[in-house]
Short mmCIF file of C-alpha atoms and ligand atoms in Angstrom, two decimals:
data_model
loop_
_atom_site.label_atom_id
_atom_site.label_comp_id
_atom_site.label_asym_id
_atom_site.label_seq_id
_atom_site.Cartn_x
_atom_site.Cartn_y
_atom_site.Cartn_z
CA MET A 1 87.52 42.69 106.36
CA ASN A 2 88.44 42.95 102.69
CA ARG A 3 91.23 45.37 101.92
CA ILE A 4 89.95 48.53 100.25
CA THR A 5 91.11 49.46 96.74
CA THR A 6 91.56 53.16 96.09
CA LEU A 7 90.94 54.79 92.71
CA ASP A 8 94.65 55.45 92.25
CA GLU A 9 95.59 51.83 93.00
CA PHE A 10 92.89 50.60 90.65
CA ILE A 11 94.01 52.85 87.80
CA ILE A 12 97.65 51.83 88.18
CA ASP A 13 96.66 48.18 88.36
CA LYS A 14 94.60 48.47 85.15
CA GLN A 15 97.51 50.08 83.36
CA LYS A 16 99.45 46.81 83.72
CA ASP A 17 96.94 45.23 81.28
CA PHE A 18 98.45 47.44 78.54
CA PRO A 19 102.17 46.67 78.37
CA PHE A 20 102.94 49.61 76.06
CA ALA A 21 100.96 52.19 78.03
CA THR A 22 103.01 55.25 78.88
CA GLY A 23 100.94 56.12 81.94
CA GLU A 24 99.59 59.39 80.54
CA LEU A 25 95.96 58.29 80.44
CA SER A 26 96.31 56.85 83.94
CA GLY A 27 97.81 60.14 85.09
CA LEU A 28 94.98 62.11 83.53
CA LEU A 29 92.34 59.90 85.16
CA ARG A 30 94.02 60.30 88.53
CA ASP A 31 94.09 64.08 88.04
CA ILE A 32 90.36 64.02 87.31
CA GLY A 33 89.91 62.14 90.58
CA VAL A 34 91.68 64.93 92.47
CA ALA A 35 89.81 67.70 90.62
CA ALA A 36 86.58 65.87 91.56
CA LYS A 37 87.53 65.98 95.24
CA ILE A 38 88.11 69.73 95.02
CA VAL A 39 84.77 70.34 93.29
CA ASN A 40 83.11 68.03 95.83
CA ARG A 41 84.51 70.06 98.71
CA GLU A 42 83.14 73.28 97.25
CA VAL A 43 79.76 71.79 96.34
CA ASN A 44 79.44 70.70 99.98
CA ARG A 45 80.35 74.11 101.38
CA ALA A 46 78.64 76.20 98.71
CA GLY A 47 76.05 77.55 101.12
CA LEU A 48 78.76 78.67 103.54
CA VAL A 49 81.16 80.43 101.22
CA ASN A 50 78.66 82.44 99.24
CA ILE A 51 79.03 80.79 95.85
CA LEU A 52 75.39 79.91 95.46
CA GLY A 53 73.18 81.87 93.12
CA LEU A 54 73.48 83.25 89.62
CA ASP A 55 76.61 84.63 88.05
CA GLY A 56 74.54 87.02 85.92
CA SER A 57 75.62 85.61 82.53
CA THR A 58 74.32 82.90 80.19
CA ASN A 59 76.47 80.13 78.70
CA GLN A 60 76.95 78.96 75.09
CA THR A 61 73.59 77.25 74.93
CA GLY A 62 71.66 80.03 76.62
CA ASP A 63 71.41 78.61 80.15
CA GLU A 64 71.75 80.92 83.12
CA VAL A 65 75.16 80.38 84.68
CA LYS A 66 75.37 79.65 88.39
CA LYS A 67 78.44 80.75 90.30
CA LEU A 68 79.27 77.18 91.18
CA ASP A 69 79.33 76.17 87.48
CA ILE A 70 82.06 78.73 86.90
CA PHE A 71 83.87 77.73 90.04
CA ALA A 72 83.89 74.04 89.03
CA ASN A 73 84.95 74.96 85.50
CA ASN A 74 87.86 77.08 86.77
CA LYS A 75 89.01 74.45 89.26
CA ILE A 76 89.07 71.71 86.63
CA ILE A 77 91.03 73.92 84.21
CA GLU A 78 93.44 74.98 86.93
CA TYR A 79 94.09 71.41 87.93
CA MET A 80 94.60 70.25 84.34
CA GLU A 81 96.94 73.17 83.68
CA ASN A 82 99.29 71.82 86.30
CA SER A 83 98.97 68.17 85.34
CA GLY A 84 100.87 67.95 82.05
CA GLU A 85 98.68 65.15 80.66
CA CYS A 86 96.01 67.17 78.87
CA SER A 87 96.56 69.33 75.82
CA GLY A 88 93.22 71.18 75.77
CA ILE A 89 89.73 71.39 77.24
CA ALA A 90 86.28 71.91 75.75
CA SER A 91 83.68 72.74 78.38
CA GLU A 92 80.03 73.67 78.60
CA GLU A 93 81.15 76.92 80.19
CA LEU A 94 83.65 77.95 77.48
CA GLU A 95 82.61 79.35 74.11
CA ASP A 96 85.69 77.90 72.44
CA PHE A 97 88.08 75.15 73.55
CA ILE A 98 91.22 76.22 75.38
CA LYS A 99 94.79 75.09 74.82
CA LEU A 100 96.77 74.47 77.96
CA PRO A 101 99.93 76.53 77.86
CA SER A 102 102.71 74.56 79.58
CA LYS A 103 105.15 72.66 77.34
CA ALA A 104 104.17 69.29 78.82
CA ASN A 105 100.47 69.97 78.28
CA LYS A 106 100.94 71.33 74.78
CA GLU A 107 102.49 68.07 73.69
CA ALA A 108 100.13 65.80 75.60
CA LYS A 109 98.27 63.12 73.67
CA TYR A 110 94.82 63.72 75.12
CA VAL A 111 92.09 66.34 75.26
CA LEU A 112 89.30 66.62 77.80
CA VAL A 113 85.61 67.39 77.25
CA VAL A 114 83.64 68.31 80.34
CA ASP A 115 80.34 69.46 81.77
CA PRO A 116 81.82 70.82 85.02
CA LEU A 117 78.54 70.94 86.86
CA ASP A 118 75.50 69.13 85.55
CA GLY A 119 72.09 69.89 86.98
CA SER A 120 72.95 73.42 88.11
CA SER A 121 69.33 74.34 88.65
CA ASN A 122 69.47 71.94 91.61
CA ILE A 123 72.43 73.54 93.37
CA ASP A 124 70.61 76.14 95.42
CA VAL A 125 68.09 73.60 96.72
CA ASN A 126 70.60 70.99 97.91
CA VAL A 127 69.72 68.39 95.30
CA SER A 128 72.33 66.13 93.63
CA VAL A 129 74.51 67.56 90.90
CA GLY A 130 77.31 65.98 88.90
CA THR A 131 80.32 66.38 86.63
CA ILE A 132 80.57 64.60 83.26
CA PHE A 133 83.85 64.04 81.42
CA GLY A 134 85.25 62.37 78.32
CA ILE A 135 88.81 61.91 77.08
CA TYR A 136 89.83 61.75 73.41
CA ARG A 137 93.20 60.80 72.00
CA ARG A 138 94.30 63.64 69.72
CA VAL A 139 94.09 63.14 65.97
CA THR A 140 96.53 65.96 65.14
CA ASP A 141 100.29 65.95 65.61
CA HIS A 142 100.85 66.04 69.35
CA LYS A 143 104.13 67.84 69.02
CA GLN A 144 101.94 70.83 68.09
CA GLU A 145 99.15 72.57 70.01
CA CYS A 146 95.74 70.89 69.87
CA THR A 147 93.15 72.03 67.33
CA ILE A 148 89.37 71.85 66.96
CA GLU A 149 89.69 68.50 65.11
CA ASP A 150 90.96 66.89 68.28
CA PHE A 151 87.58 67.65 69.88
CA LEU A 152 85.17 67.08 67.00
CA GLN A 153 85.33 63.30 67.19
CA PRO A 154 82.35 60.97 67.46
CA GLY A 155 81.70 59.30 70.81
CA ASN A 156 82.94 55.95 69.48
CA LYS A 157 86.46 57.44 69.59
CA LEU A 158 86.35 58.22 73.32
CA VAL A 159 89.19 56.47 75.14
CA ALA A 160 87.62 57.09 78.53
CA ALA A 161 84.47 58.61 79.98
CA GLY A 162 82.92 59.04 83.37
CA TYR A 163 80.88 61.05 85.78
CA ILE A 164 80.99 62.16 89.37
CA LEU A 165 77.74 62.35 91.30
CA TYR A 166 77.73 64.64 94.33
CA GLY A 167 74.82 62.98 96.11
CA THR A 168 74.18 61.58 99.57
CA SER A 169 77.66 60.24 99.01
CA THR A 170 80.05 61.22 96.23
CA ILE A 171 80.67 58.58 93.62
CA LEU A 172 82.98 58.53 90.61
CA ILE A 173 82.12 56.15 87.77
CA TYR A 174 84.43 55.63 84.80
CA THR A 175 85.22 53.39 81.88
CA THR A 176 88.16 53.03 79.52
CA GLY A 177 86.11 50.85 77.19
CA ASN A 178 86.56 47.63 79.10
CA GLY A 179 83.69 47.66 81.60
CA VAL A 180 82.63 50.20 84.18
CA ASN A 181 83.71 50.63 87.79
CA GLY A 182 82.53 52.96 90.54
CA PHE A 183 84.34 54.50 93.50
CA THR A 184 82.72 56.08 96.52
CA LEU A 185 84.50 58.91 98.29
CA ASP A 186 85.33 58.01 101.89
CA PRO A 187 85.44 61.48 103.48
CA SER A 188 87.45 60.25 106.45
CA LEU A 189 90.22 58.94 104.17
CA GLY A 190 89.79 61.54 101.43
CA GLU A 191 90.00 58.68 98.94
CA PHE A 192 87.68 57.28 96.28
CA CYS A 193 87.34 53.59 97.19
CA LEU A 194 86.17 50.84 94.83
CA SER A 195 82.50 50.24 95.65
CA HIS A 196 80.85 49.18 92.36
CA LYS A 197 83.02 46.65 90.56
CA ASP A 198 82.09 45.71 86.96
CA LEU A 199 78.87 47.68 87.02
CA THR A 200 76.06 46.41 84.77
CA ILE A 201 72.64 47.89 84.04
CA PRO A 202 69.59 45.60 84.40
CA GLU A 203 68.17 44.63 81.01
CA TYR A 204 64.65 45.59 82.13
CA GLY A 205 63.61 48.29 84.57
CA ASP A 206 60.64 49.93 86.22
CA PHE A 207 61.75 53.57 86.04
CA TYR A 208 61.40 56.18 83.34
CA SER A 209 62.97 59.63 83.60
CA ILE A 210 61.70 62.47 81.46
CA ASN A 211 60.48 66.01 82.04
CA GLN A 212 56.84 65.04 81.62
CA GLY A 213 55.84 68.67 82.12
CA TYR A 214 56.68 69.12 78.41
CA TYR A 215 54.25 66.33 77.41
CA LEU A 216 52.22 68.50 75.06
CA GLN A 217 55.41 69.65 73.32
CA PHE A 218 56.54 66.10 72.48
CA ASP A 219 56.06 64.22 69.21
CA LEU A 220 53.19 61.76 68.96
CA GLU A 221 55.53 58.74 69.22
CA MET A 222 57.07 60.09 72.44
CA ARG A 223 53.65 60.80 73.93
CA ARG A 224 52.54 57.25 73.10
CA TYR A 225 55.70 55.82 74.66
CA ILE A 226 55.15 57.82 77.85
CA ASP A 227 51.52 56.63 77.96
CA HIS A 228 52.82 53.09 77.63
CA CYS A 229 55.28 53.57 80.53
CA SER A 230 52.47 54.92 82.64
CA ASP A 231 50.09 52.10 81.57
CA SER A 232 52.80 49.61 82.51
CA LYS A 233 52.81 51.11 86.03
CA ARG A 234 56.39 52.21 85.75
CA SER A 235 57.53 54.88 88.19
CA LEU A 236 58.41 58.31 86.87
CA ARG A 237 61.57 59.64 88.52
CA TYR A 238 63.07 62.92 87.32
CA ILE A 239 65.58 64.91 89.30
CA GLY A 240 66.62 67.27 86.50
CA SER A 241 70.31 66.34 86.76
CA MET A 242 71.16 63.95 83.94
CA VAL A 243 73.96 62.41 86.01
CA SER A 244 71.64 61.57 88.91
CA ASP A 245 68.81 60.35 86.70
CA VAL A 246 71.07 58.13 84.59
CA HIS A 247 72.88 56.83 87.66
CA ARG A 248 69.61 55.68 89.23
CA ASN A 249 68.64 53.94 86.02
CA ILE A 250 72.00 52.18 85.81
CA ILE A 251 71.61 50.86 89.35
CA TYR A 252 67.91 49.91 89.27
CA GLY A 253 67.14 49.63 85.56
CA GLY A 254 65.24 52.26 83.62
CA ILE A 255 65.29 54.70 80.72
CA PHE A 256 66.24 58.39 80.58
CA LEU A 257 64.77 60.47 77.78
CA TYR A 258 65.48 64.03 76.70
CA PRO A 259 63.66 64.25 73.37
CA VAL A 260 63.04 67.10 70.96
CA THR A 261 60.40 69.57 72.09
CA ARG A 262 58.77 72.50 70.33
CA LYS A 263 61.00 74.81 72.37
CA ASN A 264 64.15 72.76 71.73
CA PRO A 265 63.77 71.20 68.26
CA LEU A 266 67.28 69.71 68.50
CA GLY A 267 66.89 68.54 72.09
CA LYS A 268 68.62 70.28 74.98
CA LEU A 269 71.59 68.15 75.95
CA ARG A 270 75.00 68.64 74.36
CA ILE A 271 76.44 65.70 72.51
CA LEU A 272 80.15 66.28 73.15
CA TYR A 273 80.29 66.59 76.91
CA GLU A 274 76.90 65.27 78.07
CA CYS A 275 75.42 62.69 75.69
CA ASN A 276 78.57 60.91 74.47
CA PRO A 277 80.28 60.25 77.81
CA MET A 278 77.00 59.11 79.39
CA ALA A 279 76.23 56.95 76.32
CA MET A 280 79.65 55.29 76.53
CA ILE A 281 79.13 54.49 80.22
CA VAL A 282 75.63 53.10 79.63
CA GLU A 283 76.76 50.97 76.68
CA GLN A 284 79.73 49.69 78.63
CA CYS A 285 77.28 48.67 81.38
CA GLY A 286 75.30 46.67 78.79
CA GLY A 287 72.64 49.29 77.97
CA ARG A 288 71.81 51.29 74.83
CA ALA A 289 71.85 54.98 73.85
CA ILE A 290 70.15 56.35 70.73
CA ASN A 291 68.76 59.61 69.35
CA SER A 292 65.28 60.25 67.99
CA ASN A 293 66.37 59.13 64.49
CA LEU A 294 67.18 55.80 66.16
CA GLU A 295 70.90 56.29 65.47
CA ARG A 296 73.46 55.11 68.00
CA ILE A 297 74.50 58.28 69.86
CA LEU A 298 78.18 57.29 69.79
CA ASP A 299 78.18 57.13 65.96
CA VAL A 300 76.70 60.59 65.36
CA PRO A 301 79.22 62.97 63.74
CA VAL A 302 80.17 65.91 65.97
CA THR A 303 80.52 69.11 63.96
CA SER A 304 80.52 71.79 66.65
CA LEU A 305 81.52 71.99 70.30
CA HIS A 306 78.07 72.80 71.67
CA GLN A 307 76.01 70.66 69.29
CA LYS A 308 72.76 69.43 70.83
CA SER A 309 71.12 66.05 70.49
CA PRO A 310 67.95 64.36 71.65
CA ILE A 311 68.88 61.27 73.67
CA MET A 312 67.22 58.13 75.02
CA LEU A 313 69.42 55.81 77.04
CA GLY A 314 69.25 53.09 79.61
CA SER A 315 68.21 49.46 79.95
CA LYS A 316 68.35 47.63 76.64
CA HIS A 317 64.80 46.35 76.69
CA LEU A 318 63.33 49.79 77.40
CA VAL A 319 65.34 51.50 74.65
CA ASN A 320 64.33 48.74 72.20
CA GLU A 321 60.73 49.30 73.21
CA TYR A 322 61.02 53.06 72.60
CA GLU A 323 62.41 52.24 69.15
CA GLU A 324 59.34 50.09 68.40
CA PHE A 325 57.07 52.99 69.36
CA VAL A 326 58.91 55.31 66.98
CA MET A 327 58.57 52.81 64.15
CA LYS A 328 54.89 52.30 64.88
CA TYR A 329 53.74 55.88 65.49
CA ARG A 330 56.11 58.17 63.59
CA PRO A 331 54.38 59.64 60.53
CA GLN A 332 55.95 58.17 57.35
CA ASN A 333 56.88 61.52 55.82
CA LYS A 334 58.87 62.72 58.88
P1 LIG B 401 73.38 71.71 83.00
O1 LIG B 401 73.08 72.03 84.42
O2 LIG B 401 74.78 71.17 82.80
O3 LIG B 401 73.05 72.81 82.05
O4 LIG B 401 72.48 70.45 82.57
C1 LIG B 401 71.14 70.41 82.91
C2 LIG B 401 70.51 69.40 82.02
C3 LIG B 401 70.51 67.98 82.52
O5 LIG B 401 71.30 67.67 83.57
C4 LIG B 401 69.08 67.71 82.85
O6 LIG B 401 68.77 66.40 82.53
C5 LIG B 401 68.32 68.70 82.03
O7 LIG B 401 69.18 69.78 81.83
C6 LIG B 401 67.08 69.17 82.69
O8 LIG B 401 66.40 70.01 81.81
P2 LIG B 401 64.87 70.40 82.01
O9 LIG B 401 64.83 71.35 83.16
O10 LIG B 401 64.48 71.02 80.71
O11 LIG B 401 64.11 69.13 82.27
MN1 LIG B 402 74.63 69.29 81.98
MN1 LIG B 403 76.59 72.13 83.36
#
């Protein structure tokens, strides 16, 4: 039997490729791995410990907040507070970013952006949810506390990104810009073990993922593209957790689309902690991620923490095809 490689071993091993690395990024990634195990434990027992249901509030972008969203958010912050590698956190569940108070954290080189629990509407019905994260190197003096500029960086400045999918098994996928690797949690060992080495997305694919219930709210070009997917006998698969839907498309090949709608004229997903990390992963797997202006998601300027963006990402051929539909059907004056 081949010897297993744990996430921690893998991260340490990768650090050797960078002779001047100080180990802080590796430390931060390992801390995220531990925080993920804690969130995983609670997601699995949510029904038992009475943290299902609504918290009674709405978050920055108007979504109803589930108790488990807040729990995951608090656990991640708590873990980072004690780690010393992360200077601040911007999260879907926080109106403003927070600075981590300890001296080591204050002077850390990195900040974290996170969607602590993605797909919350699925929690109460036992369907897969996820966590999305991205890490930026600070642009301000790291002898001082972090500032908003450290967070408002385009996705092309991410030094690492990843997601955790709490599904039939729990898997952590991450990249530091040099390919993508995936680790499945072995519950008997309590370790993430390397299971998807050098992950690549198929260039073509037979799946499309979109909330087709909004069909009549989409632009003409999007409706024509959906018709084309249907005409091509592609399968529609939509869980309603971006992490799960994108993960399927990475493994089997496909496209995920969350376009503008009449209700959400800027799209629904948040660029900083949803679109950018997922776009970096997909690109690093060999796919493409663009917005409805056909701009590369990772190059779009980020001007506020909860900025929204339409997004289309997945297998290269399918994203290219969507682009052709926009060029063909979008009215000239738009
Ligand atoms: P979150 O639970 O973090 O707010 O994200 C939910 C997102 C995303 O995961 C999913 O793709 C999308 O919302 C689903 O939205 P619709 O219900 O509008 O399709
Ligand atoms: Mn989300
Ligand atoms: Mn969320």
